[in-house]
């Protein structure tokens, strides 16, 4: 007899005797192999309605009022949300004040509703909070603005949520700042209103968004708007002390056309860029914030191809857990090489052979591309060797089947999640051949692949 059947019998027996049943508690994490307490069990979120107010001149002025719309996957007498820092002043569940709220660890907000949330029902949790934001994803900008972005975590720094890639949801943002400042967010803009020296900006992303791809940026932006040939709005914003490179910005429609031809229809309703200048020297801040990637200092075509490719690989199709980082980074990195091939005539076979020959030693191959380790979920192996693997896969399958695979993969999983093992099975089906040996050698191994997988097709020596 399984443990959950035994538990069910105990509960039913207790009910028959009039005894109190144990409380139904949602897990405080989804059990991710790398971040086990990220996310929460017991419910799925459909939308976040996030209302915030902030004065960049006063770091302690942040106030938030977020409503989480969710569906219960089990009975819930208690459940968690993820929120880092802040003082929580009120929580309601379906409009009724919570019986109790508590903190557990750095980011768990534990909520006990006054009455049980029944399995299969929809419910709304409203959280009112305030204080000085904390967390590494809160970036102070030159000129006094802020940008909230980061990976693997960022959203917990400004609103309560189910913080795991496996639970994607729509995001509606309403942000109020002193007049003269501008707020950029994900998705499409809504109406902007001004009253008593304060301006409220509205953004809505109705496609499901992975938590680390959410963003909010506040600065005195210069905003450029245009449209792609198909009518998709392009919104590109430059913060204070950033560089405007008109030739690079002019390439965006061409980049989008190339990626659409390569990966299939653009999966979202707007595009563009958010360009900011962080105070701290943190290296590149480029990140695939959904619909409108974020860039540090300037918009360059090389980084733009990578981050915009993530709109397909990572954002439209997100990984199931943090072992699956290759589903985002391997493809985005290879997209930059495909762009170089198409735009500049780069010989990818030649560069492939050169990299392999320069890295024949064991050290280069020791980190597996799939499941690289919880201390390095986005290891450089995913970018460097991951793109080599995809080029070898292309030469194994041939161009027609390889590029058809990319489009069919996105179409099959758009707005959802998948795992790297899912991709391996999908690729074999699309190729019409068993690719398990190839993927074992490339994605699961910590040694250089055998020659048959290292030099397929035109790569043969």
Coordinates of C-alpha atoms in Angstrom, one line a residue:
X1 CA 0.0 0.0 0.0
X2 CA 1.4 3.4 -1.0
X3 CA 1.9 6.1 1.7
X4 CA -0.7 8.4 0.2
X5 CA -3.4 5.7 0.2
X6 CA -2.6 4.9 3.8
X7 CA -2.9 8.6 4.7
X8 CA -6.2 8.8 2.9
X9 CA -7.5 5.9 5.0
X10 CA -6.3 7.5 8.2
X11 CA -8.1 10.7 7.3
X12 CA -11.3 9.0 6.3
X13 CA -11.3 7.0 9.5
X14 CA -10.7 10.1 11.6
X15 CA -13.6 11.8 9.9
X16 CA -15.9 8.8 10.6
X17 CA -15.0 9.0 14.3
X18 CA -15.6 12.8 14.4
X19 CA -11.9 13.4 14.9
X20 CA -10.2 16.5 13.4
X21 CA -8.5 15.9 10.1
X22 CA -4.9 17.1 9.6
X23 CA -4.7 20.5 7.8
X24 CA -4.2 20.6 4.1
X25 CA -1.0 22.5 3.5
X26 CA 0.6 23.5 0.2
X27 CA 4.3 22.7 -0.1
X28 CA 6.7 25.6 0.5
X29 CA 8.5 24.7 -2.8
X30 CA 8.0 22.8 -6.0
X31 CA 11.0 20.5 -5.2
X32 CA 13.3 21.9 -8.0
X33 CA 16.5 19.8 -7.9
X34 CA 18.6 23.1 -7.7
X35 CA 16.2 25.4 -5.8
X36 CA 13.9 23.1 -3.8
X37 CA 12.1 25.9 -1.9
X38 CA 11.5 28.0 -5.0
X39 CA 7.8 28.2 -6.0
X40 CA 5.0 26.7 -4.0
X41 CA 2.8 23.6 -4.1
X42 CA -1.0 23.3 -4.2
X43 CA -2.0 25.9 -6.8
X44 CA -1.4 27.3 -10.2
X45 CA -1.4 31.1 -10.9
X46 CA -3.2 32.5 -14.0
X47 CA -2.5 36.3 -13.5
X48 CA -0.8 38.8 -11.3
X49 CA -2.3 42.3 -10.9
X50 CA 0.6 44.3 -9.5
X51 CA 0.1 47.9 -8.3
X52 CA 3.2 49.7 -7.0
X53 CA 4.3 53.2 -6.1
X54 CA 7.8 54.4 -5.8
X55 CA 9.8 57.6 -5.6
X56 CA 13.4 57.0 -6.8
X57 CA 14.6 59.8 -4.5
X58 CA 13.4 57.8 -1.5
X59 CA 14.5 54.2 -1.5
X60 CA 12.2 53.4 1.4
X61 CA 9.1 54.7 -0.3
X62 CA 8.1 51.5 -2.1
X63 CA 4.5 50.4 -1.7
X64 CA 2.8 47.4 -3.3
X65 CA -0.7 46.0 -3.6
X66 CA -0.7 42.7 -5.6
X67 CA -3.5 40.4 -6.3
X68 CA -2.6 36.8 -7.2
X69 CA -5.3 34.9 -9.2
X70 CA -4.9 31.2 -8.9
X71 CA -6.6 27.7 -9.1
X72 CA -6.2 25.2 -6.2
X73 CA -4.8 21.8 -7.2
X74 CA -5.5 20.5 -3.7
X75 CA -7.5 21.6 -0.6
X76 CA -5.6 24.4 1.1
X77 CA -5.8 25.3 4.7
X78 CA -2.4 27.0 4.4
X79 CA -0.2 28.0 1.4
X80 CA 2.9 30.1 0.6
X81 CA 3.8 32.9 -1.7
X82 CA 7.4 34.0 -2.5
X83 CA 8.2 37.6 -1.4
X84 CA 11.6 38.9 -0.4
X85 CA 11.7 41.6 2.3
X86 CA 9.0 44.2 2.8
X87 CA 6.5 44.6 5.7
X88 CA 3.2 42.9 4.9
X89 CA 0.3 44.9 6.3
X90 CA -2.7 43.0 5.0
X91 CA -3.6 39.8 3.2
X92 CA -7.0 38.8 2.0
X93 CA -8.2 35.5 0.4
X94 CA -11.3 36.0 -1.8
X95 CA -11.8 39.4 0.0
X96 CA -11.7 37.9 3.5
X97 CA -8.8 38.8 5.8
X98 CA -6.4 35.9 6.3
X99 CA -6.6 34.1 9.6
X100 CA -2.8 34.4 9.9
X101 CA 0.3 35.5 8.0
X102 CA 3.9 34.6 8.8
X103 CA 7.4 34.6 7.4
X104 CA 9.5 31.5 6.9
X105 CA 13.1 31.9 5.6
X106 CA 14.2 34.6 3.3
X107 CA 11.3 34.7 0.9
X108 CA 8.4 32.6 2.1
X109 CA 5.1 34.3 3.0
X110 CA 2.9 31.8 4.8
X111 CA -0.8 32.5 4.5
X112 CA -3.6 30.8 6.5
X113 CA -7.0 31.6 5.0
X114 CA -10.0 31.9 7.3
X115 CA -11.7 29.1 5.5
X116 CA -10.3 26.2 3.4
X117 CA -9.7 26.8 -0.3
X118 CA -11.2 23.8 -2.0
X119 CA -9.5 21.8 -4.6
X120 CA -10.6 22.8 -8.1
X121 CA -11.7 26.3 -7.1
X122 CA -10.3 29.6 -8.2
X123 CA -9.2 32.1 -5.6
X124 CA -7.7 35.6 -5.3
X125 CA -5.0 36.5 -2.8
X126 CA -4.4 40.2 -2.2
X127 CA -1.2 41.3 -0.5
X128 CA -0.5 44.8 0.7
X129 CA 3.2 45.5 1.5
X130 CA 5.7 48.3 1.8
X131 CA 9.3 49.2 2.7
X132 CA 12.8 49.4 1.2
X133 CA 13.4 46.8 -1.5
X134 CA 16.2 44.3 -1.0
X135 CA 17.8 41.7 -3.2
X136 CA 20.5 41.5 -5.9
X137 CA 17.9 42.0 -8.7
X138 CA 17.2 45.6 -7.6
X139 CA 19.6 47.7 -9.6
X140 CA 20.2 51.4 -8.9
X141 CA 20.7 53.3 -12.1
X142 CA 23.0 56.3 -12.9
X143 CA 20.7 59.3 -12.6
X144 CA 18.7 57.8 -9.7
X145 CA 16.3 55.4 -11.4
X146 CA 15.9 51.7 -10.8
X147 CA 15.7 48.4 -12.8
X148 CA 14.4 45.2 -11.4
X149 CA 15.7 42.2 -13.3
X150 CA 17.8 39.2 -12.8
X151 CA 18.2 35.4 -13.2
X152 CA 17.4 32.9 -11.7
X153 CA 15.5 35.2 -9.3
X154 CA 14.1 38.7 -9.6
X155 CA 10.3 39.0 -9.3
X156 CA 10.3 38.2 -5.5
X157 CA 12.1 41.6 -5.1
X158 CA 9.0 43.5 -6.0
X159 CA 5.8 41.4 -5.9
X160 CA 4.6 38.2 -4.3
X161 CA 4.3 35.2 -6.6
X162 CA 4.8 31.5 -7.2
X163 CA 8.5 31.9 -8.1
X164 CA 9.3 29.0 -10.3
X165 CA 9.6 28.7 -14.2
X166 CA 7.0 25.9 -14.2
X167 CA 4.2 28.2 -13.1
X168 CA 3.9 30.9 -15.8
X169 CA 1.1 33.5 -15.6
X170 CA 0.0 36.8 -17.2
X171 CA 1.2 40.0 -15.6
X172 CA -0.6 43.3 -15.3
X173 CA 1.4 46.2 -13.9
X174 CA 0.2 49.6 -12.6
X175 CA 3.1 51.7 -11.4
X176 CA 2.9 55.3 -10.0
X177 CA 6.0 57.5 -9.8
X178 CA 6.7 61.3 -9.5
X179 CA 5.8 63.1 -12.7
X180 CA 8.9 63.3 -14.9
X181 CA 9.9 59.7 -14.5
X182 CA 8.8 56.9 -16.8
X183 CA 8.0 53.2 -16.1
X184 CA 8.8 50.5 -18.6
X185 CA 7.4 47.0 -18.2
X186 CA 6.5 43.8 -20.1
X187 CA 4.0 43.6 -22.8
X188 CA 1.8 46.4 -24.2
X189 CA 1.2 49.8 -22.6
X190 CA -2.1 50.9 -21.2
X191 CA -3.4 54.4 -20.5
X192 CA -1.1 56.8 -18.6
X193 CA -2.7 59.2 -16.1
X194 CA -1.3 62.1 -14.1
X195 CA -2.7 63.6 -10.9
X196 CA -1.2 65.8 -8.1
X197 CA 2.4 65.5 -9.4
X198 CA 2.4 61.8 -9.8
X199 CA 2.0 59.7 -13.0
X200 CA 0.7 56.2 -13.3
X201 CA 1.9 53.9 -16.1
X202 CA 0.2 50.7 -17.0
X203 CA 1.6 47.6 -18.8
X204 CA 0.0 44.3 -19.5
X205 CA 1.5 41.0 -20.7
X206 CA -1.3 38.6 -21.3
X207 CA 0.9 35.7 -22.6
X208 CA 2.1 33.6 -19.7
X209 CA 5.4 34.9 -18.4
X210 CA 8.2 33.1 -16.6
X211 CA 9.0 34.7 -13.3
X212 CA 12.6 35.7 -14.0
X213 CA 11.6 37.4 -17.3
X214 CA 9.4 39.9 -15.5
X215 CA 10.7 43.5 -15.2
X216 CA 10.1 47.0 -14.1
X217 CA 12.4 49.9 -14.9
X218 CA 12.0 53.5 -13.7
X219 CA 14.1 56.2 -15.3
X220 CA 13.8 59.5 -17.3
X221 CA 13.6 57.5 -20.5
X222 CA 13.7 58.6 -24.1
X223 CA 11.2 56.3 -25.7
X224 CA 11.2 55.5 -29.5
X225 CA 8.1 53.8 -30.9
X226 CA 7.6 52.1 -34.3
X227 CA 6.1 49.0 -35.8
X228 CA 7.4 45.9 -37.6
X229 CA 6.1 45.2 -41.1
X230 CA 3.4 43.0 -39.6
X231 CA 2.2 45.7 -37.3
X232 CA 3.8 44.5 -34.1
X233 CA 4.6 47.5 -31.9
X234 CA 8.2 48.2 -31.2
X235 CA 9.0 50.2 -28.0
X236 CA 12.6 51.0 -27.3
X237 CA 13.5 53.1 -24.3
X238 CA 16.9 54.7 -23.4
X239 CA 17.6 55.6 -19.8
X240 CA 19.9 58.4 -18.6
X241 CA 23.6 58.0 -19.4
X242 CA 23.1 55.3 -22.1
X243 CA 24.2 55.4 -25.7
X244 CA 21.8 55.7 -28.6
X245 CA 23.2 53.8 -31.6
X246 CA 20.8 54.5 -34.4
X247 CA 22.4 52.0 -36.8
X248 CA 22.0 49.2 -34.2
X249 CA 18.4 50.2 -33.4
X250 CA 17.6 50.2 -37.1
X251 CA 18.7 46.5 -37.3
X252 CA 15.9 45.4 -34.9
X253 CA 13.3 44.8 -37.6
X254 CA 15.9 42.8 -39.7
X255 CA 16.8 40.8 -36.6
X256 CA 13.2 40.0 -35.9
X257 CA 12.6 39.0 -39.5
X258 CA 15.6 36.7 -39.4
X259 CA 14.5 35.1 -36.1
X260 CA 10.9 34.7 -37.3
X261 CA 12.1 33.0 -40.5
X262 CA 14.4 30.7 -38.4
X263 CA 12.1 29.9 -35.4
X264 CA 8.6 30.6 -36.7
X265 CA 6.0 33.3 -35.9
X266 CA 7.0 35.8 -33.1
X267 CA 5.2 34.5 -30.0
X268 CA 4.3 37.9 -28.4
X269 CA 2.4 41.1 -29.1
X270 CA 5.2 43.7 -28.8
X271 CA 8.9 43.9 -28.9
X272 CA 11.7 46.4 -28.4
X273 CA 14.4 47.1 -25.7
X274 CA 15.0 48.7 -22.3
X275 CA 18.5 50.3 -22.2
X276 CA 19.7 51.3 -18.7
X277 CA 22.9 52.3 -17.0
X278 CA 23.4 50.6 -13.6
X279 CA 25.5 52.4 -11.0
X280 CA 27.4 49.3 -10.0
X281 CA 29.8 47.7 -12.5
X282 CA 28.1 44.3 -12.8
X283 CA 29.2 43.2 -16.2
X284 CA 26.6 42.8 -18.9
X285 CA 23.0 43.2 -17.6
X286 CA 21.5 41.9 -20.9
X287 CA 18.6 39.8 -20.0
X288 CA 15.6 38.3 -21.9
X289 CA 12.9 40.2 -20.1
X290 CA 9.8 39.1 -22.0
X291 CA 8.8 41.2 -25.0
X292 CA 11.4 43.9 -24.2
X293 CA 14.9 42.6 -23.3
X294 CA 17.0 44.7 -21.0
X295 CA 20.5 45.9 -22.0
X296 CA 23.3 47.5 -20.1
X297 CA 24.5 50.8 -21.6
X298 CA 23.6 50.3 -25.3
X299 CA 21.7 48.3 -27.8
X300 CA 24.1 46.2 -29.9
X301 CA 23.0 43.7 -32.6
X302 CA 25.1 40.9 -31.2
X303 CA 23.5 40.9 -27.8
X304 CA 20.1 41.8 -29.3
X305 CA 20.1 38.6 -31.4
X306 CA 20.8 36.5 -28.3
X307 CA 18.2 38.1 -26.1
X308 CA 15.5 38.3 -28.8
X309 CA 16.1 34.7 -29.6
X310 CA 15.2 34.0 -26.0
X311 CA 11.7 35.2 -26.7
X312 CA 11.2 31.9 -28.5
X313 CA 13.6 29.7 -26.5
X314 CA 13.2 30.5 -22.8
X315 CA 10.2 32.8 -22.7
X316 CA 7.6 31.3 -25.1
X317 CA 8.8 27.8 -24.3
X318 CA 10.2 27.8 -20.8
X319 CA 12.1 25.0 -19.0
X320 CA 10.5 22.7 -16.5
X321 CA 13.2 23.0 -13.9
X322 CA 16.6 24.6 -13.6
X323 CA 18.4 21.5 -14.9
X324 CA 17.0 22.5 -18.3
X325 CA 18.9 25.7 -18.9
X326 CA 20.1 24.5 -22.3
X327 CA 16.6 24.9 -23.6
X328 CA 17.2 28.6 -23.3
X329 CA 20.9 29.4 -23.5
X330 CA 22.1 26.8 -26.0
X331 CA 19.6 28.0 -28.6
X332 CA 20.0 31.8 -27.9
X333 CA 23.8 31.4 -28.3
X334 CA 23.5 29.5 -31.5
X335 CA 21.1 32.0 -32.9
X336 CA 23.9 34.6 -32.7
X337 CA 26.1 32.3 -34.8
X338 CA 23.3 31.7 -37.3
X339 CA 22.9 35.5 -37.6
X340 CA 26.6 35.8 -38.2
X341 CA 26.4 33.1 -40.9
X342 CA 23.4 34.8 -42.6
X343 CA 24.6 38.4 -42.2
X344 CA 28.3 38.1 -42.5
X345 CA 28.9 34.8 -44.3
X346 CA 30.6 33.3 -41.3
X347 CA 31.8 29.7 -41.8
X348 CA 30.4 27.9 -38.8
X349 CA 32.0 24.6 -39.8
X350 CA 35.4 26.2 -39.7
X351 CA 34.8 27.9 -36.4
X352 CA 33.4 24.7 -34.9
X353 CA 36.5 22.6 -35.9
X354 CA 38.8 25.4 -34.5
X355 CA 37.0 25.4 -31.1
X356 CA 37.1 21.6 -30.8
X357 CA 40.8 21.4 -31.8
X358 CA 41.7 24.1 -29.2
X359 CA 39.8 22.3 -26.5
X360 CA 40.7 18.7 -26.8
X361 CA 41.6 18.4 -23.1
X362 CA 39.2 17.0 -20.5
X363 CA 38.6 20.3 -18.6
X364 CA 36.6 21.9 -21.4
X365 CA 34.1 18.9 -21.4
X366 CA 33.7 18.2 -17.7
X367 CA 30.5 20.1 -17.1
X368 CA 27.4 18.3 -18.5
X369 CA 25.2 20.5 -20.7
X370 CA 22.0 18.9 -19.2
X371 CA 22.0 19.1 -15.4
X372 CA 25.2 21.0 -15.0
X373 CA 24.9 21.3 -11.2
X374 CA 23.0 23.3 -8.6
X375 CA 25.9 25.6 -8.0
X376 CA 26.1 26.5 -11.8
X377 CA 22.7 26.1 -13.4
X378 CA 23.7 28.5 -16.2
X379 CA 27.3 27.4 -16.6
X380 CA 29.2 28.7 -19.6
X381 CA 29.2 25.2 -21.0
X382 CA 25.5 25.8 -22.0
X383 CA 26.5 28.8 -24.1
X384 CA 29.8 27.6 -25.6
X385 CA 29.5 23.8 -25.9
X386 CA 25.7 24.0 -26.1
X387 CA 26.0 25.9 -29.4
X388 CA 28.6 23.4 -30.7
X389 CA 26.2 20.6 -29.8
X390 CA 23.4 22.3 -31.8
X391 CA 25.7 22.8 -34.8
X392 CA 26.6 19.1 -34.6
X393 CA 22.9 18.2 -34.4
X394 CA 22.3 20.4 -37.5
X395 CA 25.0 18.5 -39.4
X396 CA 23.6 15.2 -38.2
X397 CA 20.0 15.9 -39.2
X398 CA 20.6 18.1 -42.2
X399 CA 19.4 21.7 -42.6
X400 CA 15.8 20.9 -43.7
X401 CA 15.0 18.7 -40.7
X402 CA 17.0 20.7 -38.2
X403 CA 15.3 24.0 -38.9
X404 CA 11.9 22.3 -39.2
X405 CA 12.6 20.9 -35.7
X406 CA 13.2 24.3 -34.3
X407 CA 9.9 25.6 -35.6
X408 CA 7.9 22.5 -34.7
X409 CA 9.3 22.6 -31.1
X410 CA 8.2 26.1 -30.5
X411 CA 4.8 25.5 -32.1
X412 CA 4.2 22.4 -30.0
X413 CA 5.1 24.0 -26.6
X414 CA 4.4 27.7 -27.0
X415 CA 3.2 29.5 -23.9
X416 CA 4.2 26.4 -21.8
X417 CA 7.1 24.4 -20.4
X418 CA 9.2 21.5 -21.4
X419 CA 12.3 19.7 -20.3
X420 CA 15.6 18.9 -22.0
X421 CA 14.7 15.2 -22.1
X422 CA 11.5 16.2 -23.9
X423 CA 13.6 17.9 -26.5
X424 CA 15.8 14.9 -27.0
X425 CA 12.7 12.7 -27.7
X426 CA 11.1 15.4 -29.9
X427 CA 14.3 15.7 -32.0
X428 CA 14.6 12.0 -32.5
X429 CA 11.0 11.9 -33.7
X430 CA 11.5 14.8 -36.1
X431 CA 14.8 13.4 -37.4
X432 CA 13.3 9.9 -38.0
X433 CA 16.2 8.3 -36.3
X434 CA 17.4 7.4 -32.8
X435 CA 19.5 10.3 -31.5
X436 CA 19.9 8.9 -28.0
X437 CA 23.6 8.1 -28.6
X438 CA 24.2 11.6 -29.9
X439 CA 22.6 13.3 -26.9
X440 CA 24.2 11.0 -24.4
X441 CA 27.6 11.9 -25.8
X442 CA 26.9 15.6 -26.0
X443 CA 24.5 16.6 -23.3
X444 CA 24.9 14.0 -20.5
X445 CA 28.7 13.3 -20.7
X446 CA 31.7 14.9 -19.1
X447 CA 34.2 13.8 -21.8
X448 CA 34.7 14.8 -25.4
X449 CA 32.2 13.0 -27.7
X450 CA 33.3 10.1 -29.9
X451 CA 34.3 11.0 -33.4
X452 CA 31.0 9.8 -34.9
X453 CA 29.1 12.4 -32.9
X454 CA 31.8 15.1 -32.9
X455 CA 32.3 15.2 -36.7
X456 CA 29.0 14.4 -38.4
X457 CA 28.1 15.3 -42.0
X458 CA 30.2 18.2 -43.4
X459 CA 32.2 18.4 -40.2
X460 CA 33.8 15.0 -41.0
X461 CA 37.6 15.2 -41.1

